[in-house]
CSV table of C-alpha atoms in Angstrom, one decimal:
chain,number,residue,atom,x,y,z
A,1,UNK,CA,303.0,207.7,12.6
A,2,UNK,CA,299.5,208.7,12.9
A,3,UNK,CA,300.8,212.3,13.6
A,4,UNK,CA,299.0,215.1,16.2
A,5,UNK,CA,295.4,214.0,17.1
A,6,UNK,CA,293.4,216.2,18.4
A,7,UNK,CA,289.6,216.1,19.9
A,8,UNK,CA,287.1,217.5,19.2
A,9,UNK,CA,287.3,219.0,15.2
A,10,UNK,CA,284.6,220.8,16.2
A,11,UNK,CA,283.1,222.4,19.1
A,12,UNK,CA,279.9,225.0,19.5
A,13,UNK,CA,279.0,225.6,22.8
A,14,UNK,CA,277.4,228.3,24.7
A,15,UNK,CA,278.8,231.3,26.8
A,16,UNK,CA,279.5,229.9,30.4
A,17,UNK,CA,280.1,226.5,29.3
A,18,UNK,CA,283.2,224.6,30.4
A,19,UNK,CA,285.2,223.3,27.1
A,20,UNK,CA,287.9,220.6,26.8
A,21,UNK,CA,290.0,220.4,24.0
A,22,UNK,CA,292.6,217.5,23.6
A,23,UNK,CA,295.8,216.4,22.2
A,24,UNK,CA,297.6,213.3,21.8
A,25,UNK,CA,301.2,214.3,20.7
A,26,UNK,CA,303.2,212.2,18.2
A,27,UNK,CA,305.0,209.5,19.8
A,28,UNK,CA,308.6,210.1,21.1
A,29,UNK,CA,308.3,213.8,21.3
A,30,UNK,CA,309.0,215.6,23.9
A,31,UNK,CA,307.7,219.2,23.4
A,32,UNK,CA,303.7,219.9,23.4
A,33,UNK,CA,302.7,223.4,21.8
A,34,UNK,CA,299.0,225.1,22.1
A,35,UNK,CA,298.3,227.8,19.8
A,36,UNK,CA,295.3,229.4,18.8
A,37,UNK,CA,294.6,231.3,15.3
A,38,UNK,CA,292.0,234.1,15.5
A,39,UNK,CA,291.5,236.6,12.3
A,40,UNK,CA,292.5,239.4,14.7
A,41,UNK,CA,295.4,238.2,16.3
A,42,UNK,CA,296.9,235.5,13.7
A,43,UNK,CA,298.7,232.3,14.7
A,44,UNK,CA,299.8,232.8,18.8
A,45,UNK,CA,301.8,230.7,21.0
A,46,UNK,CA,299.3,229.9,24.5
A,47,UNK,CA,301.8,227.7,26.1
A,48,UNK,CA,304.2,225.1,25.6
A,49,UNK,CA,305.2,221.9,27.7
A,50,UNK,CA,308.6,220.3,28.0
A,51,UNK,CA,309.1,216.8,29.0
A,52,UNK,CA,305.3,217.5,30.4
A,53,UNK,CA,306.2,220.2,32.2
A,54,UNK,CA,304.9,224.0,31.6
A,55,UNK,CA,308.0,226.0,30.6
A,56,UNK,CA,306.2,228.9,28.7
A,57,UNK,CA,302.4,230.1,29.6
A,58,UNK,CA,302.5,233.6,29.0
A,59,UNK,CA,300.3,233.6,26.3
A,60,UNK,CA,297.4,232.1,28.3
A,61,UNK,CA,294.9,235.3,27.8
A,62,UNK,CA,293.6,234.5,31.3
A,63,UNK,CA,292.8,232.5,34.4
A,64,UNK,CA,290.2,231.2,32.3
A,65,UNK,CA,292.4,229.4,30.6
A,66,UNK,CA,294.0,226.4,31.8
A,67,UNK,CA,296.3,223.5,30.4
A,68,UNK,CA,297.5,220.0,31.6
A,69,UNK,CA,299.5,217.4,30.2
A,70,UNK,CA,299.6,214.6,33.1
A,71,UNK,CA,302.0,212.5,31.1
A,72,UNK,CA,304.0,212.1,27.6
A,73,UNK,CA,300.8,211.3,25.4
A,74,UNK,CA,298.0,213.5,26.3
A,75,UNK,CA,297.3,217.2,26.8
A,76,UNK,CA,294.2,219.0,27.3
A,77,UNK,CA,293.6,222.7,27.5
A,78,UNK,CA,290.2,223.7,29.1
A,79,UNK,CA,288.3,227.3,29.4
A,80,UNK,CA,285.8,227.7,31.8
A,81,UNK,CA,283.8,229.8,31.6
A,82,UNK,CA,284.0,230.2,28.0
A,83,UNK,CA,283.1,233.4,26.1
A,84,UNK,CA,282.1,234.5,22.5
A,85,UNK,CA,285.7,236.1,22.2
A,86,UNK,CA,287.1,232.6,22.7
A,87,UNK,CA,286.3,231.3,19.7
A,88,UNK,CA,289.0,230.4,17.6
A,89,UNK,CA,290.7,227.9,16.0
A,90,UNK,CA,293.2,225.8,18.5
A,91,UNK,CA,296.2,224.1,17.1
A,92,UNK,CA,298.0,221.1,19.0
A,93,UNK,CA,301.8,221.1,17.6
A,94,UNK,CA,304.6,218.5,19.1
A,95,UNK,CA,308.3,218.8,18.4
A,96,UNK,CA,311.0,215.8,18.8
A,97,UNK,CA,313.7,216.5,21.5
A,98,UNK,CA,315.9,219.5,20.8
A,99,UNK,CA,315.0,223.1,20.8
A,100,UNK,CA,315.0,224.4,17.4
A,101,UNK,CA,313.5,220.7,15.5
A,102,UNK,CA,310.9,221.1,13.5
A,103,UNK,CA,307.1,221.0,14.9
A,104,UNK,CA,304.3,219.1,13.5
A,105,UNK,CA,300.7,220.4,13.7
A,106,UNK,CA,297.4,218.4,14.3
A,107,UNK,CA,294.5,219.4,12.4
A,108,UNK,CA,292.9,221.8,14.7
A,109,UNK,CA,289.7,222.4,16.8
A,110,UNK,CA,287.3,224.9,15.4
A,111,UNK,CA,285.4,226.5,18.8
A,112,UNK,CA,282.5,228.5,18.6
A,113,UNK,CA,280.9,230.2,21.9
A,114,UNK,CA,277.6,231.8,21.3
B,1,UNK,CA,308.6,245.7,16.8
B,2,UNK,CA,307.4,243.2,14.2
B,3,UNK,CA,309.1,239.7,14.5
B,4,UNK,CA,308.0,238.2,11.4
B,5,UNK,CA,306.9,240.0,8.4
B,6,UNK,CA,305.7,238.3,5.6
B,7,UNK,CA,305.3,240.0,2.1
B,8,UNK,CA,303.1,240.3,-0.4
B,9,UNK,CA,300.2,240.1,2.2
B,10,UNK,CA,298.2,239.1,-1.2
B,11,UNK,CA,298.8,237.4,-4.5
B,12,UNK,CA,296.6,236.6,-7.5
B,13,UNK,CA,298.5,234.6,-9.8
B,14,UNK,CA,297.5,232.8,-13.3
B,15,UNK,CA,297.8,229.3,-13.5
B,16,UNK,CA,301.0,228.4,-14.5
B,17,UNK,CA,302.4,231.6,-13.4
B,18,UNK,CA,305.7,231.4,-10.5
B,19,UNK,CA,305.9,233.4,-7.8
B,20,UNK,CA,308.2,234.4,-4.6
B,21,UNK,CA,306.9,235.1,-1.2
B,22,UNK,CA,309.2,236.5,1.2
B,23,UNK,CA,309.8,236.2,5.2
B,24,UNK,CA,312.0,238.6,6.9
B,25,UNK,CA,312.5,238.1,10.7
B,26,UNK,CA,314.1,240.5,13.2
B,27,UNK,CA,317.0,238.0,15.5
B,28,UNK,CA,318.8,234.8,15.0
B,29,UNK,CA,316.6,232.0,14.7
B,30,UNK,CA,317.0,228.1,15.0
B,31,UNK,CA,314.5,227.2,13.2
B,32,UNK,CA,312.0,228.4,10.5
B,33,UNK,CA,309.3,226.8,9.2
B,34,UNK,CA,307.0,227.3,6.0
B,35,UNK,CA,303.5,225.9,5.9
B,36,UNK,CA,300.3,226.1,3.8
B,37,UNK,CA,296.9,226.3,5.2
B,38,UNK,CA,294.6,224.5,3.2
B,39,UNK,CA,290.8,225.7,2.6
B,40,UNK,CA,290.2,223.4,5.5
B,41,UNK,CA,292.4,225.2,7.8
B,42,UNK,CA,294.8,222.6,8.1
B,43,UNK,CA,298.6,223.6,8.6
B,44,UNK,CA,300.7,221.5,5.9
B,45,UNK,CA,304.6,221.8,6.9
B,46,UNK,CA,306.5,222.8,3.5
B,47,UNK,CA,310.1,223.2,4.7
B,48,UNK,CA,311.9,223.4,7.8
B,49,UNK,CA,314.7,225.3,6.7
B,50,UNK,CA,316.7,227.4,9.6
B,51,UNK,CA,319.3,228.1,6.8
B,52,UNK,CA,320.2,227.0,3.2
B,53,UNK,CA,318.0,225.6,0.4
B,54,UNK,CA,315.4,222.8,-0.1
B,55,UNK,CA,313.7,222.0,-2.9
B,56,UNK,CA,310.3,219.8,-3.1
B,57,UNK,CA,308.8,219.2,-6.2
B,58,UNK,CA,307.5,222.8,-7.8
B,59,UNK,CA,308.2,224.5,-4.5
B,60,UNK,CA,311.9,225.8,-3.1
B,61,UNK,CA,313.0,227.6,-0.3
B,62,UNK,CA,315.9,229.7,0.5
B,63,UNK,CA,316.6,230.9,3.9
B,64,UNK,CA,319.9,233.3,4.2
B,65,UNK,CA,319.9,233.7,8.2
B,66,UNK,CA,322.9,236.2,8.3
B,67,UNK,CA,320.3,238.5,6.6
B,68,UNK,CA,317.2,237.3,8.6
B,69,UNK,CA,315.2,236.7,5.5
B,70,UNK,CA,313.8,233.5,3.6
B,71,UNK,CA,312.0,233.3,0.0
B,72,UNK,CA,309.5,230.5,-0.7
B,73,UNK,CA,309.5,229.7,-4.4
B,74,UNK,CA,306.2,228.2,-6.3
B,75,UNK,CA,306.6,227.6,-9.5
B,76,UNK,CA,304.2,226.0,-12.2
B,77,UNK,CA,301.3,227.4,-9.8
B,78,UNK,CA,298.0,225.3,-10.0
B,79,UNK,CA,295.0,226.4,-8.3
B,80,UNK,CA,295.3,223.4,-5.4
B,81,UNK,CA,297.8,226.1,-4.2
B,82,UNK,CA,295.8,228.7,-3.3
B,83,UNK,CA,295.5,228.9,0.3
B,84,UNK,CA,297.4,231.4,2.9
B,85,UNK,CA,301.1,230.7,3.2
B,86,UNK,CA,302.7,231.0,6.8
B,87,UNK,CA,306.6,231.7,7.9
B,88,UNK,CA,307.1,230.8,11.4
B,89,UNK,CA,310.3,231.4,13.4
B,90,UNK,CA,312.0,229.8,16.4
B,91,UNK,CA,314.5,232.7,18.0
B,92,UNK,CA,317.3,231.5,20.0
B,93,UNK,CA,316.6,233.1,22.7
B,94,UNK,CA,312.8,232.6,23.3
B,95,UNK,CA,312.7,228.2,24.3
B,96,UNK,CA,311.4,227.2,21.3
B,97,UNK,CA,308.2,228.7,20.6
B,98,UNK,CA,307.5,229.5,16.9
B,99,UNK,CA,306.2,233.3,16.2
B,100,UNK,CA,304.3,233.0,13.1
B,101,UNK,CA,304.0,235.7,10.3
B,102,UNK,CA,300.8,237.0,9.3
B,103,UNK,CA,300.9,235.1,6.1
B,104,UNK,CA,300.4,235.6,2.0
B,105,UNK,CA,297.0,235.0,0.9
B,106,UNK,CA,297.6,233.5,-2.8
B,107,UNK,CA,294.9,232.6,-5.2
B,108,UNK,CA,295.4,230.8,-8.3
B,109,UNK,CA,292.9,231.5,-10.6
B,110,UNK,CA,292.5,229.0,-13.9
């Protein structure tokens, strides 16, 4: 299996621009997670989906952030408008059925907002 | 309060030395994972270990769920072991999301 696939791997944009991050989970996994890693806050969950339905979005920082999962093999995380404080590494992870099962992480997208 | 606490925060070893990293957690868990974040930023799954003991080469891990801690052992360390080691847990009442510790930054010197 190819593992969790994320794109782009690096993104540099200017403040105010829209940013879209993409994730393809591992085939057969029914849960998808978006995490963010910053120096100040470490790794923290933004949102997760179960069977394409958002379950917990309590970590989404504000209305500028939105996430969708239109089907079992694709998810997006969008920031509009972007701000310099959004600069971070964004990880996507997926998990097979079962709440306590192992999560597998993608390579991450390093976002820099100038 | 702190939900996942790792110690030590930093560790410097000479190549060939052994080390033990600790992870304490505040409630019952249904998942515990150890990760290695390499210098390129990738999170590498080391162990899925909500309870019991596992070994993989020079690495082994033990989780004592009833006492709410896990240990990661690195034996005969190599320079390629350098990086940040994270413990992450999923609590039974929180739907399966992983809560990460702050990590242990390991530096192995030749």
